[in-house]
PDB file of C-alpha atoms in Angstrom:
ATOM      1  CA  UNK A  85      91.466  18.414 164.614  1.00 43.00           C
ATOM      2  CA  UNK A  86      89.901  17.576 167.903  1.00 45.00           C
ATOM      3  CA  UNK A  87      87.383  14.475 167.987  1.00 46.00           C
ATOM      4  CA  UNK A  88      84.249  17.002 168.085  1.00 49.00           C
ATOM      5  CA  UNK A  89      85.506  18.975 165.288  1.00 50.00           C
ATOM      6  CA  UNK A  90      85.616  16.006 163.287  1.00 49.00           C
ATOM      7  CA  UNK A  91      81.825  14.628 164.659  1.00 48.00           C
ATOM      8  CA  UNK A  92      80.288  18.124 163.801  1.00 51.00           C
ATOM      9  CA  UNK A  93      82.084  17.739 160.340  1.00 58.00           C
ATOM     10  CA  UNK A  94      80.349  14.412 159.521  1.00 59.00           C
ATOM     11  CA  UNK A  95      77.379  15.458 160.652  1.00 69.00           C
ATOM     12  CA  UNK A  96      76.603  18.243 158.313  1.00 75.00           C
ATOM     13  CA  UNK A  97      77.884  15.674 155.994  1.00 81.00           C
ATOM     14  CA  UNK A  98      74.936  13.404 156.662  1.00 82.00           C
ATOM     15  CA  UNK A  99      72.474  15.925 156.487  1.00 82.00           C
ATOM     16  CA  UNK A 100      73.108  17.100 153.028  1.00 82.00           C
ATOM     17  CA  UNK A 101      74.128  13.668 151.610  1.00 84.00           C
ATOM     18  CA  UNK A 102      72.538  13.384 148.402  1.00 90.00           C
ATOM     19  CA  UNK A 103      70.412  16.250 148.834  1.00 88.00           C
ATOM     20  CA  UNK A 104      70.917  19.733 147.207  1.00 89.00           C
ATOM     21  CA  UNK A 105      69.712  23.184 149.364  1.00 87.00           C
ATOM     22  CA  UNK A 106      69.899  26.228 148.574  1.00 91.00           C
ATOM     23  CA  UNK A 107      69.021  29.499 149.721  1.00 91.00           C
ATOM     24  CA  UNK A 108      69.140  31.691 146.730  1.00 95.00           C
ATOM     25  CA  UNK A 109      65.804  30.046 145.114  1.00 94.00           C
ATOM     26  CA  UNK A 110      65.497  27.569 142.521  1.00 95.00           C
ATOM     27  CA  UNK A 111      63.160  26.354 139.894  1.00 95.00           C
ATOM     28  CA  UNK A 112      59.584  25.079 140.522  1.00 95.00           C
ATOM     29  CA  UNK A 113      58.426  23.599 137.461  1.00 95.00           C
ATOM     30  CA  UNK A 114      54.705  24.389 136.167  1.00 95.00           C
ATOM     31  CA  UNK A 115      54.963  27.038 139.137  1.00 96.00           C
ATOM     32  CA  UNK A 116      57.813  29.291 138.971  1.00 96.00           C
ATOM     33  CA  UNK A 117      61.546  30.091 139.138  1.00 96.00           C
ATOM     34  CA  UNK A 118      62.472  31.473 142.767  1.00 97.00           C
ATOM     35  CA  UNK A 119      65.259  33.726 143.367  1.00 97.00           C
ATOM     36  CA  UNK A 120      65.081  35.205 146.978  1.00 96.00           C
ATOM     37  CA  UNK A 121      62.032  35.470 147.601  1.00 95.00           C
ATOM     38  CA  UNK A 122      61.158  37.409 144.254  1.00 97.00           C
ATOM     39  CA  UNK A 123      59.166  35.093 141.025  1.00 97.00           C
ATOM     40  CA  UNK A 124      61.527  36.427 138.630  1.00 97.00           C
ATOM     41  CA  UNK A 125      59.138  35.624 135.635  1.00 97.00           C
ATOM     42  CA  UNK A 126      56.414  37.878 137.507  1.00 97.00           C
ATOM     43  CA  UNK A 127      58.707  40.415 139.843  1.00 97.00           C
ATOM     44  CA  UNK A 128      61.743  40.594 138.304  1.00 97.00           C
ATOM     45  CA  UNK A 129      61.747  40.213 134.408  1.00 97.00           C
ATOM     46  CA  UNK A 130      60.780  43.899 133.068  1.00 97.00           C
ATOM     47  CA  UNK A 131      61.193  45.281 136.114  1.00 97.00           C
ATOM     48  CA  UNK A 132      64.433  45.672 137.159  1.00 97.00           C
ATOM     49  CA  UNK A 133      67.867  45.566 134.914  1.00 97.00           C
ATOM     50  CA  UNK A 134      70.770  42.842 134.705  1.00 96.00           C
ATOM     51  CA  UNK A 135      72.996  44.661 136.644  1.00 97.00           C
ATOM     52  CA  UNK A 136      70.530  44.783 139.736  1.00 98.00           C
ATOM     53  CA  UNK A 137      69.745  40.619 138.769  1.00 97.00           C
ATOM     54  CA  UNK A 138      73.785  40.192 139.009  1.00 97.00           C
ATOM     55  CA  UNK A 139      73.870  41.433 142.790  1.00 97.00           C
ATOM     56  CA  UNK A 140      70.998  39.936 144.069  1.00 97.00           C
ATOM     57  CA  UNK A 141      72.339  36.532 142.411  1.00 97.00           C
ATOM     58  CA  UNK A 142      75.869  37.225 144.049  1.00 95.00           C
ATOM     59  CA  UNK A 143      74.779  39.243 147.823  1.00 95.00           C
ATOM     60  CA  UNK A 144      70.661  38.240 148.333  1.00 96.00           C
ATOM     61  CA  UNK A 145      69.989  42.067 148.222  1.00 95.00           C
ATOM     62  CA  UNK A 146      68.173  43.488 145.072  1.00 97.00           C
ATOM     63  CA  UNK A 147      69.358  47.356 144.875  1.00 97.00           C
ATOM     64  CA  UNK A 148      68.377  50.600 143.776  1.00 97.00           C
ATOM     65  CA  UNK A 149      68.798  51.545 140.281  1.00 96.00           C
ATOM     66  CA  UNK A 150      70.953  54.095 141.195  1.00 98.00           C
ATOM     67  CA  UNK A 151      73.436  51.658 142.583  1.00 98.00           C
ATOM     68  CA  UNK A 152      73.102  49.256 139.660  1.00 97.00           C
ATOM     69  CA  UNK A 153      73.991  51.887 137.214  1.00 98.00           C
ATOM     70  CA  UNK A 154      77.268  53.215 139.099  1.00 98.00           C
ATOM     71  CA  UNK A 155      78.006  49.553 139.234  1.00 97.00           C
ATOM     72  CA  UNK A 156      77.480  48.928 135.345  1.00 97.00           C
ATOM     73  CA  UNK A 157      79.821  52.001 134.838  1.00 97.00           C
ATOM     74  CA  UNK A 158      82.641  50.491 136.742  1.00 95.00           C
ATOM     75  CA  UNK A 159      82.331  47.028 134.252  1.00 95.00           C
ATOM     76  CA  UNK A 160      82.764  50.211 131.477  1.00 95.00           C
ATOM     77  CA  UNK A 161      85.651  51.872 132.698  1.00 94.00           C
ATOM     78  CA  UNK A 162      87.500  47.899 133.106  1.00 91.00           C
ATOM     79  CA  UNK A 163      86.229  47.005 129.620  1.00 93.00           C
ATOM     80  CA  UNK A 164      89.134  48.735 127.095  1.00 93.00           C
ATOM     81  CA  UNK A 165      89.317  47.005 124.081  1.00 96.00           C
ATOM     82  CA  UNK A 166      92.652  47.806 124.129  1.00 96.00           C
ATOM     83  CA  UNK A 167      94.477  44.027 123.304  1.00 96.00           C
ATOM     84  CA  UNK A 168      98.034  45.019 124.405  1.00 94.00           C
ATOM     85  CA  UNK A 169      96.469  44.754 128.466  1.00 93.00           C
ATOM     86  CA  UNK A 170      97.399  41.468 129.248  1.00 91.00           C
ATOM     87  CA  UNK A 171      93.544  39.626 129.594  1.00 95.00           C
ATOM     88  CA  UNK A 172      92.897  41.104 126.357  1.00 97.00           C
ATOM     89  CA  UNK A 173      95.535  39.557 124.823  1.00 97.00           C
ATOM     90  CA  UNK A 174      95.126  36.110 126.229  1.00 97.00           C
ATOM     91  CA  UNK A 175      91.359  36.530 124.287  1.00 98.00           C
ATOM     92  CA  UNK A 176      93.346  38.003 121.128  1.00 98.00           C
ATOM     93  CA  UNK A 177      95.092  35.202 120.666  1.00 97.00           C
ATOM     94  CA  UNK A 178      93.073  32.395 121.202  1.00 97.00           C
ATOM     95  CA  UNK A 179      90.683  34.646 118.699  1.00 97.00           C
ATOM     96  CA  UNK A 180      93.637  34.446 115.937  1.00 97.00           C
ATOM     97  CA  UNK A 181      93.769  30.684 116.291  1.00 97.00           C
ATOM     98  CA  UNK A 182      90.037  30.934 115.690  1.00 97.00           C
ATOM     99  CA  UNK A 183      89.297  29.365 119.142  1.00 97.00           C
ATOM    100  CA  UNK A 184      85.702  29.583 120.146  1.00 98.00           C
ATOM    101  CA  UNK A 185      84.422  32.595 121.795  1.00 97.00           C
ATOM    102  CA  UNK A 186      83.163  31.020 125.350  1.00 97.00           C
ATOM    103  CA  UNK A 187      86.868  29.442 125.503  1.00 97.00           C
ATOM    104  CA  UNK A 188      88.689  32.984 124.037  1.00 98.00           C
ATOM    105  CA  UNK A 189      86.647  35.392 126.545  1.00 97.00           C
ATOM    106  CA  UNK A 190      86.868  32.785 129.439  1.00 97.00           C
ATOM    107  CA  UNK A 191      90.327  32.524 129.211  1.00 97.00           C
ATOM    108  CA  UNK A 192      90.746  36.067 129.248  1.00 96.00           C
ATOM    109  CA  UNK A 193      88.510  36.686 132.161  1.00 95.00           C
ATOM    110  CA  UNK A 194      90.807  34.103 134.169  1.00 95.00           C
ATOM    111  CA  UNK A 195      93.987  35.952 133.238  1.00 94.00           C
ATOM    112  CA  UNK A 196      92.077  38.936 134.702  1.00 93.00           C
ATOM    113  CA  UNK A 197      92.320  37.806 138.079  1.00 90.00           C
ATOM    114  CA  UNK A 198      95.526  39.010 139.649  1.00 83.00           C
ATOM    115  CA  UNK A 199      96.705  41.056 143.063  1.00 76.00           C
ATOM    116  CA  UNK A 200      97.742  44.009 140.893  1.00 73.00           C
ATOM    117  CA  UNK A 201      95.151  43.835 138.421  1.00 74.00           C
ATOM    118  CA  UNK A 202      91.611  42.892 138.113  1.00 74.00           C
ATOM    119  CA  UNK A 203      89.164  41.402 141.077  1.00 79.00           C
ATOM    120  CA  UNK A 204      91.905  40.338 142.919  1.00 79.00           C
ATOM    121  CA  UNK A 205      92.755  44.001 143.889  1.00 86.00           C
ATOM    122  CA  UNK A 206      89.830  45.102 144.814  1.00 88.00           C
ATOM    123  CA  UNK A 207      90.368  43.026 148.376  1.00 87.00           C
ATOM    124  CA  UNK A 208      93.078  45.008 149.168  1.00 89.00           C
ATOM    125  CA  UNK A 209      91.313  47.862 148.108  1.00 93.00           C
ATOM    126  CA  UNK A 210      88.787  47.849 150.334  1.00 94.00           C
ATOM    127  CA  UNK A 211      90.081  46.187 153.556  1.00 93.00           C
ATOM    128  CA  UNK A 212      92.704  49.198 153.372  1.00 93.00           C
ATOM    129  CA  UNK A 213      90.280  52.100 153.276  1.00 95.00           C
ATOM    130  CA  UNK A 214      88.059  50.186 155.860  1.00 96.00           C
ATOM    131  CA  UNK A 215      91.120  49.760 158.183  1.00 93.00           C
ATOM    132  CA  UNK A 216      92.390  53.463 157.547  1.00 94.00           C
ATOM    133  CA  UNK A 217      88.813  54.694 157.988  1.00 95.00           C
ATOM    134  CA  UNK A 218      89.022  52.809 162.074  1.00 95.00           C
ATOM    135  CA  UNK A 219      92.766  54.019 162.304  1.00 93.00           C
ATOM    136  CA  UNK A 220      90.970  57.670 161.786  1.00 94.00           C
ATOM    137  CA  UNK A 221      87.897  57.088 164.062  1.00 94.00           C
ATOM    138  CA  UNK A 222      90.599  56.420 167.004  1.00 93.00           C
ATOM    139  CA  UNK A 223      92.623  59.335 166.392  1.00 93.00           C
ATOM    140  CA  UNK A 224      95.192  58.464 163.891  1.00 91.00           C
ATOM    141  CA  UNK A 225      96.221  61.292 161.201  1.00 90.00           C
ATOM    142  CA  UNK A 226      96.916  60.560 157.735  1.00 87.00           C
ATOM    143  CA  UNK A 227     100.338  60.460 157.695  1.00 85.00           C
ATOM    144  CA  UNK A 228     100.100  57.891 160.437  1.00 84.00           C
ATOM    145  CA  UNK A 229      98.474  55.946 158.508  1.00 83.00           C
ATOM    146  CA  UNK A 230     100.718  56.293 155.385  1.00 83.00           C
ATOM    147  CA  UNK A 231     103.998  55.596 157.244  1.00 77.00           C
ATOM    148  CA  UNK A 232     102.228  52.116 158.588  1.00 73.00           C
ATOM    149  CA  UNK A 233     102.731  51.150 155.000  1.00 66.00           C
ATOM    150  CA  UNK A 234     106.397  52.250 155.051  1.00 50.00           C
ATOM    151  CA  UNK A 235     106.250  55.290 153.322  1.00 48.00           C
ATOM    152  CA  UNK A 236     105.566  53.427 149.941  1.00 49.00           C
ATOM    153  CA  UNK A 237     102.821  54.727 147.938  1.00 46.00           C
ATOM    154  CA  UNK A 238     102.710  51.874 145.680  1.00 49.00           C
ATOM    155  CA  UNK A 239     102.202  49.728 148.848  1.00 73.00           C
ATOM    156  CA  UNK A 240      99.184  51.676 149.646  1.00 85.00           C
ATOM    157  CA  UNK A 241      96.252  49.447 148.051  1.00 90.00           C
ATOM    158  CA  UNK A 242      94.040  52.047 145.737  1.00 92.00           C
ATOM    159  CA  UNK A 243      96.496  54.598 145.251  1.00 91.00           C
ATOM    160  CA  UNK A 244      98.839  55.560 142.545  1.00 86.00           C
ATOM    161  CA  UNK A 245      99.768  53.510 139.290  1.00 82.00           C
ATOM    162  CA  UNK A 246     102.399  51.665 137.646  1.00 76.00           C
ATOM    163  CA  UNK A 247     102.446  53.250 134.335  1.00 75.00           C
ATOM    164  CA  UNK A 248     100.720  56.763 134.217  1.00 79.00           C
ATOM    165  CA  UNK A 249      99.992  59.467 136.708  1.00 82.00           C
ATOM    166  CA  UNK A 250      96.525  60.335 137.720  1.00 85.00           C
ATOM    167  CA  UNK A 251      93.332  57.796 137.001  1.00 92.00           C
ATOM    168  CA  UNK A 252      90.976  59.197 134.548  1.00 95.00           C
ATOM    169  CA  UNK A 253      88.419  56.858 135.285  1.00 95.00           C
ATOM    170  CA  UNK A 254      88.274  58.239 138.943  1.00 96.00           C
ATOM    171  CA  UNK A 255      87.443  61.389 137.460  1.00 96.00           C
ATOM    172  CA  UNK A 256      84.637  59.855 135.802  1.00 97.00           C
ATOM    173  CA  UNK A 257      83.134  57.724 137.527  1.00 97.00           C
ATOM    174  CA  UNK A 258      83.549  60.890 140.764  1.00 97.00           C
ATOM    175  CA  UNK A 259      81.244  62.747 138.261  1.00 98.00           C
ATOM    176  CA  UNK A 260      78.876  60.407 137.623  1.00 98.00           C
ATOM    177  CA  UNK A 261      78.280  59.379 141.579  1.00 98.00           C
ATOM    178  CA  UNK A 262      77.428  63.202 142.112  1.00 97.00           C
ATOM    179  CA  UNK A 263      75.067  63.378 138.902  1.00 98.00           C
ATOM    180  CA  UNK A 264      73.139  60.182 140.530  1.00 98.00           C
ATOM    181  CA  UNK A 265      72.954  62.104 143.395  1.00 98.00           C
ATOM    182  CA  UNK A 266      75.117  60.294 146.160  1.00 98.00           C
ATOM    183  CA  UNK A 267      76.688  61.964 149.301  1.00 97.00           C
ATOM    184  CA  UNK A 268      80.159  61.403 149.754  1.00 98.00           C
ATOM    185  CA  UNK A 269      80.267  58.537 152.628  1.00 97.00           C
ATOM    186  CA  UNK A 270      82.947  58.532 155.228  1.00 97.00           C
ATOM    187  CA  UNK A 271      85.040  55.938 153.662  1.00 98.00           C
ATOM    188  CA  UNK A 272      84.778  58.093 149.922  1.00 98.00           C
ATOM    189  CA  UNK A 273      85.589  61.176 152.085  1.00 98.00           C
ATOM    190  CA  UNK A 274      88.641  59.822 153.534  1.00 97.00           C
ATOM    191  CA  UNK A 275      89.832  58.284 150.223  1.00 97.00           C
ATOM    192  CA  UNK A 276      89.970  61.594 148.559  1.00 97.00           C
ATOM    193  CA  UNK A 277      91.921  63.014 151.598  1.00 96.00           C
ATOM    194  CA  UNK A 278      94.419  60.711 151.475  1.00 94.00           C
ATOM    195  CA  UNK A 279      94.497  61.621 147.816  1.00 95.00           C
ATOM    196  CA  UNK A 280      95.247  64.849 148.280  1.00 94.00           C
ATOM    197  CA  UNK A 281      97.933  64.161 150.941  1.00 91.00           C
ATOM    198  CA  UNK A 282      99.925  61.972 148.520  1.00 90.00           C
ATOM    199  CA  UNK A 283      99.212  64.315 145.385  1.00 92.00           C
ATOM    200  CA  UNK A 284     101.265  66.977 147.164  1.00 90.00           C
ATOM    201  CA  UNK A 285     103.900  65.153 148.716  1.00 86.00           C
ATOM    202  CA  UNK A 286     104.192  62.611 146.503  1.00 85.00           C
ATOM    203  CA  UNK A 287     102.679  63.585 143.116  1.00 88.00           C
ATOM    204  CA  UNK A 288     100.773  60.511 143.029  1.00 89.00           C
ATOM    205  CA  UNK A 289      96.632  60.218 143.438  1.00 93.00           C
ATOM    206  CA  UNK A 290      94.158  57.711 144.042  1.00 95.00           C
ATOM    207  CA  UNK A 291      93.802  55.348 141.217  1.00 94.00           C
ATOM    208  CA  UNK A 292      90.330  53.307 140.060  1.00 94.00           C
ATOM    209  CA  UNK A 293      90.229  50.758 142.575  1.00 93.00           C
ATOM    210  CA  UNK A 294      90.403  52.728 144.963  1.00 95.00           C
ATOM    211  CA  UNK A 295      88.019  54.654 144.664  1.00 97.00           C
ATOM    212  CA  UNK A 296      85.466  52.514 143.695  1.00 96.00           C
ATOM    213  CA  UNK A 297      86.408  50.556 146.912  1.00 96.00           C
ATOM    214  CA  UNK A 298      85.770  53.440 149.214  1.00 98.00           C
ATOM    215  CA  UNK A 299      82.544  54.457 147.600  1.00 98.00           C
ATOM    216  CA  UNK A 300      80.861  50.871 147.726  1.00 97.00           C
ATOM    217  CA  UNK A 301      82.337  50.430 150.956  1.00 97.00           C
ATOM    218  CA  UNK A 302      80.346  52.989 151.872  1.00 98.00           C
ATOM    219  CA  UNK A 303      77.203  51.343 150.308  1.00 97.00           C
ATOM    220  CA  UNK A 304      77.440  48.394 152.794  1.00 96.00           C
ATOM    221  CA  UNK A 305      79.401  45.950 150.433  1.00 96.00           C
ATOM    222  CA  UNK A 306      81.953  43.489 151.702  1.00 94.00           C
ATOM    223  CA  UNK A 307      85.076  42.168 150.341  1.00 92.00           C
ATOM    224  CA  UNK A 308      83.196  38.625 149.448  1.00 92.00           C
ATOM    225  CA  UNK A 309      80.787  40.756 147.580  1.00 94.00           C
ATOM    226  CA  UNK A 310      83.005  42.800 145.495  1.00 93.00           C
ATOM    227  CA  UNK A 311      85.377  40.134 145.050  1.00 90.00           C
ATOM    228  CA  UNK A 312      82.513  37.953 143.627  1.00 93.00           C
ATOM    229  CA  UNK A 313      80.637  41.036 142.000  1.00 93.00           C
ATOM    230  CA  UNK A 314      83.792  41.882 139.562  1.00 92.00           C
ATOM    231  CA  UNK A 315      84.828  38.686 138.622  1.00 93.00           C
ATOM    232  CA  UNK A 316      83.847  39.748 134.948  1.00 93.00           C
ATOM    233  CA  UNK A 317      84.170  43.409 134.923  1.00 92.00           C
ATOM    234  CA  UNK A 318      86.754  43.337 132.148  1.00 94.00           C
ATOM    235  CA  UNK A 319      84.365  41.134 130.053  1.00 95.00           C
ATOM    236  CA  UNK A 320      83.217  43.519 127.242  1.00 96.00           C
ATOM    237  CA  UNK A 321      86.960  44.876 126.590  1.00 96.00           C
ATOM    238  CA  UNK A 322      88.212  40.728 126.461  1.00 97.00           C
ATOM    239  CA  UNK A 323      85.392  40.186 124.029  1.00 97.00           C
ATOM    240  CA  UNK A 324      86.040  42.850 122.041  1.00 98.00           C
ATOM    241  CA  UNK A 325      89.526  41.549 121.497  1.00 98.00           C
ATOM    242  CA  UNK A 326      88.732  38.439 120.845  1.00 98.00           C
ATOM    243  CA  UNK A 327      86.270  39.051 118.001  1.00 98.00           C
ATOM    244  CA  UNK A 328      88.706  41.701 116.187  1.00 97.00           C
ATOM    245  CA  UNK A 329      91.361  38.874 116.078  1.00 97.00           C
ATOM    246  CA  UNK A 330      88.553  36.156 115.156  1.00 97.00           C
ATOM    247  CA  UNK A 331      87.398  38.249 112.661  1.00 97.00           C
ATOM    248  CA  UNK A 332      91.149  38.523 110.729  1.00 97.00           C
ATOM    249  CA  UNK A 333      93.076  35.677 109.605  1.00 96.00           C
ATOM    250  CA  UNK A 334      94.869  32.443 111.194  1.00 95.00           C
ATOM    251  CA  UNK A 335      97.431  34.140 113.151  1.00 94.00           C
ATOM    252  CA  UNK A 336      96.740  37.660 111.954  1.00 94.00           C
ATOM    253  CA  UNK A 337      97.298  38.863 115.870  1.00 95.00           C
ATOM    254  CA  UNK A 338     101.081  39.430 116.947  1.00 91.00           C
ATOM    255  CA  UNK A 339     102.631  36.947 114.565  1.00 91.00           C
ATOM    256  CA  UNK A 340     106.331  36.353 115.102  1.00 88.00           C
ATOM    257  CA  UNK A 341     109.595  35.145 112.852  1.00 91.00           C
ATOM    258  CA  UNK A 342     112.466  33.260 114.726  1.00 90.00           C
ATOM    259  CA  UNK A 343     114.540  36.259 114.565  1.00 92.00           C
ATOM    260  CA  UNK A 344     112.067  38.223 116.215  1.00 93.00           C
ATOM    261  CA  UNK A 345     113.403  36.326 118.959  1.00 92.00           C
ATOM    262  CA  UNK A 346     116.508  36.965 120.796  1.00 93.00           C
ATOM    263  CA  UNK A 347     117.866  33.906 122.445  1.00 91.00           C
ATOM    264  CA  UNK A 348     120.290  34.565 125.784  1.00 93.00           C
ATOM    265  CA  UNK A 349     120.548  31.050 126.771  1.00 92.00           C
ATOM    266  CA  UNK A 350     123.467  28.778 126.581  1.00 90.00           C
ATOM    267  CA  UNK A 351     125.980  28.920 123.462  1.00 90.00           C
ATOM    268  CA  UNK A 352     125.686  25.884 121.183  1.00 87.00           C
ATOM    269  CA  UNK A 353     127.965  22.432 122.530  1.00 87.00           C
ATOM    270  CA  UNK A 354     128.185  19.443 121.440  1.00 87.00           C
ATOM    271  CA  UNK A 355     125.628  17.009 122.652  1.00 85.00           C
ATOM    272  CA  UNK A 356     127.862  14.042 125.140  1.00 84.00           C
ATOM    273  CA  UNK A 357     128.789  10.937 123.461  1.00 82.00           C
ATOM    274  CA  UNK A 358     126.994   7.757 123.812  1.00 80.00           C
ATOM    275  CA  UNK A 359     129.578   5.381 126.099  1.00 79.00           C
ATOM    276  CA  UNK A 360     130.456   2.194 124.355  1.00 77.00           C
ATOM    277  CA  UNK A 361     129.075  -0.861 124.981  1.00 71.00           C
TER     278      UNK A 361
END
C-alpha cells in the first residue's frame, strides 16, 4: 500500500472517530424518526406497506406498490414449510431441542445463504443475464452465449435444477408480473429466450432465480441490492419449521437410534500399549 493510500486511510479515520453518520436517517427525539428524507411516523406509517419500508431501508428508493408486491411474492414462493430443505431443518431442530425462536429461525436463515441456494445465488443470477443481455446488444446469438459456459446447463446461473424439471414458481410468479401489469423488459425477454433454447435442446428451463433476476434487473436493481434485499426470503418457511418442531416434544423431529447409523470407518484394534517405565 503506497504511503498516500495509507494517509487517505487515516484520514477518513479521523474524521469519523467517535462520531456516528449516517445517511439513511435516524432518530430525532421529541421531533421525529428520519428515514431518507421521509418522517416515517407522519409519511410513511399507514401509508405505504413493509415490503416497500424493507427496500427503502436496504437501496434509499421507496417503490411503487406494484413492485413491493411482486417482491413480497418472491419471499412466498422461498418460504416452503417443507423441513426436509436444508434451512428448514437447521430451524427444525433447534425447535425440537426447544431452542428459542430468534436463535431457531436465525440459524436457519444463515444456513440459507449458499452459492446454490438462497441469496447467495441470486449474484450469479443476475450478473449472468446482465452480461448475456451486453453479449446480445453486440451481436452475439444465444448459443454463443451458452457454449461460453461450456455447454453445461447447470453452469448457466438461473437455469435448470438439481432435482426436478421445470420451476413452478416461474410459472407463477410470470403470471402474476403480467396481472400487475408489467412489460416484459429486455433482460426478462432474453431470459425466456434462452429458456426456450435450452428447453428444446436440452429439456431443461429457466428455474426461480432466474427469473426473478432478469425481471428486477430490469427494474434497475443491482446485485448489492438483491443480495441484501433476500437475505430473509426463506424466513416464513424456517419459522414455520421451527414452531411445528417446538410445538412437539424434546426431540420429536428426526430422532435417531445407534443403529440407524452405519459406521464405514476403521475396524475395531486394540488401543497401543503404554511403554514401561
Amino acid at each position: 500500500m503506497s504511503s498516500n493510500k495509507r494517509s487517505s486511510n487515516w484520514q477518513g479515520w479521523d474524521q469519523q472517530r467517535n462520531k456516528i453518520t449516517s445517511s439513511k436517517g435516524g432518530w430525532k427525539i421529541g421531533e421525529a424518526v428520519y428515514n431518507h428524507g421521509y418522517s416515517m411516523m407522519d409519511d410513511l406509517i399507514g401509508q405505504i406497506s413493509w415490503f416497500q419500508l424493507l427496500v427503502l431501508n436496504t437501496t434509499g428508493r421507496l417503490p411503487n406498490d406494484k413492485v413491493a408486491t411482486w417482491l413480497e411474492n418472491c419471499f412466498s414462493c422461498l418460504s416452503w414449510p417443507d423441513s426436509r430443505i436444508w434451512c428448514n431443518q437447521v430451524a427444525a431442530l433447534a425447535g425440537s431441542t426447544k431452542a428459542r425462536p430468534v436463535a431457531a429461525v436465525t440459524a436457519g436463515i444463515q444456513a440459507s445463504d449458499a452459492l446454490l441456494y438462497g441469496p447467495g445465488v441470486i449474484t450469479h443470477c443476475l450478473g449472468f443475464i446482465q452480461q448475456a443481455r451486453q453479449d446480445v446488444d453486440q451481436g452475439k446469438s444465444l448459443f454463443d452465449i451458452i457454449q461460453k459456459r461450456q455447454g453445461n446447463t447447470l453452469s448457466l446461473p438461473g437455469y435448470a435444477r438439481p432435482i426436478a424439471k421445470g420451476d413452478e414458481r416461474v410459472t407463477a410468479m410470470y403470471r402474476l408480473s403480467r396481472e400487475l401489469g408489467f412489460d416484459i423488459g429486455p433482460h426478462e425477454a432474453l431470459a425466456m429466450e434462452i429458456s426456450e433454447y435450452l428447453t428444446q435442446e436440452e429439456g431443461e428451463s429457466i428455474n426461480f432465480g432466474g427469473y426473478m433476476a432478469a425481471f428486477l434487473a430490469d427494474q434497475g436493481f443491482s446485485n448489492p441490492d438483491l443480495s441484501r434485499l433476500m437475505a430473509l426470503w426463506v424466513s416464513a418457511g424456517v419459522q414455520a419449521c421451527y414452531a411445528e418442531a417446538a410445538d412437539n416434544p424434546a426431540g420429536y423431529y428426526l430422532p435417531l437410534q445407534c443403529q440407524d447409523i452405519t459406521y464405514t470407518g476403521a475396524l475395531p484394534r486394540p488401543l497401543p500399549k503404554k511403554p514401561e517405565r
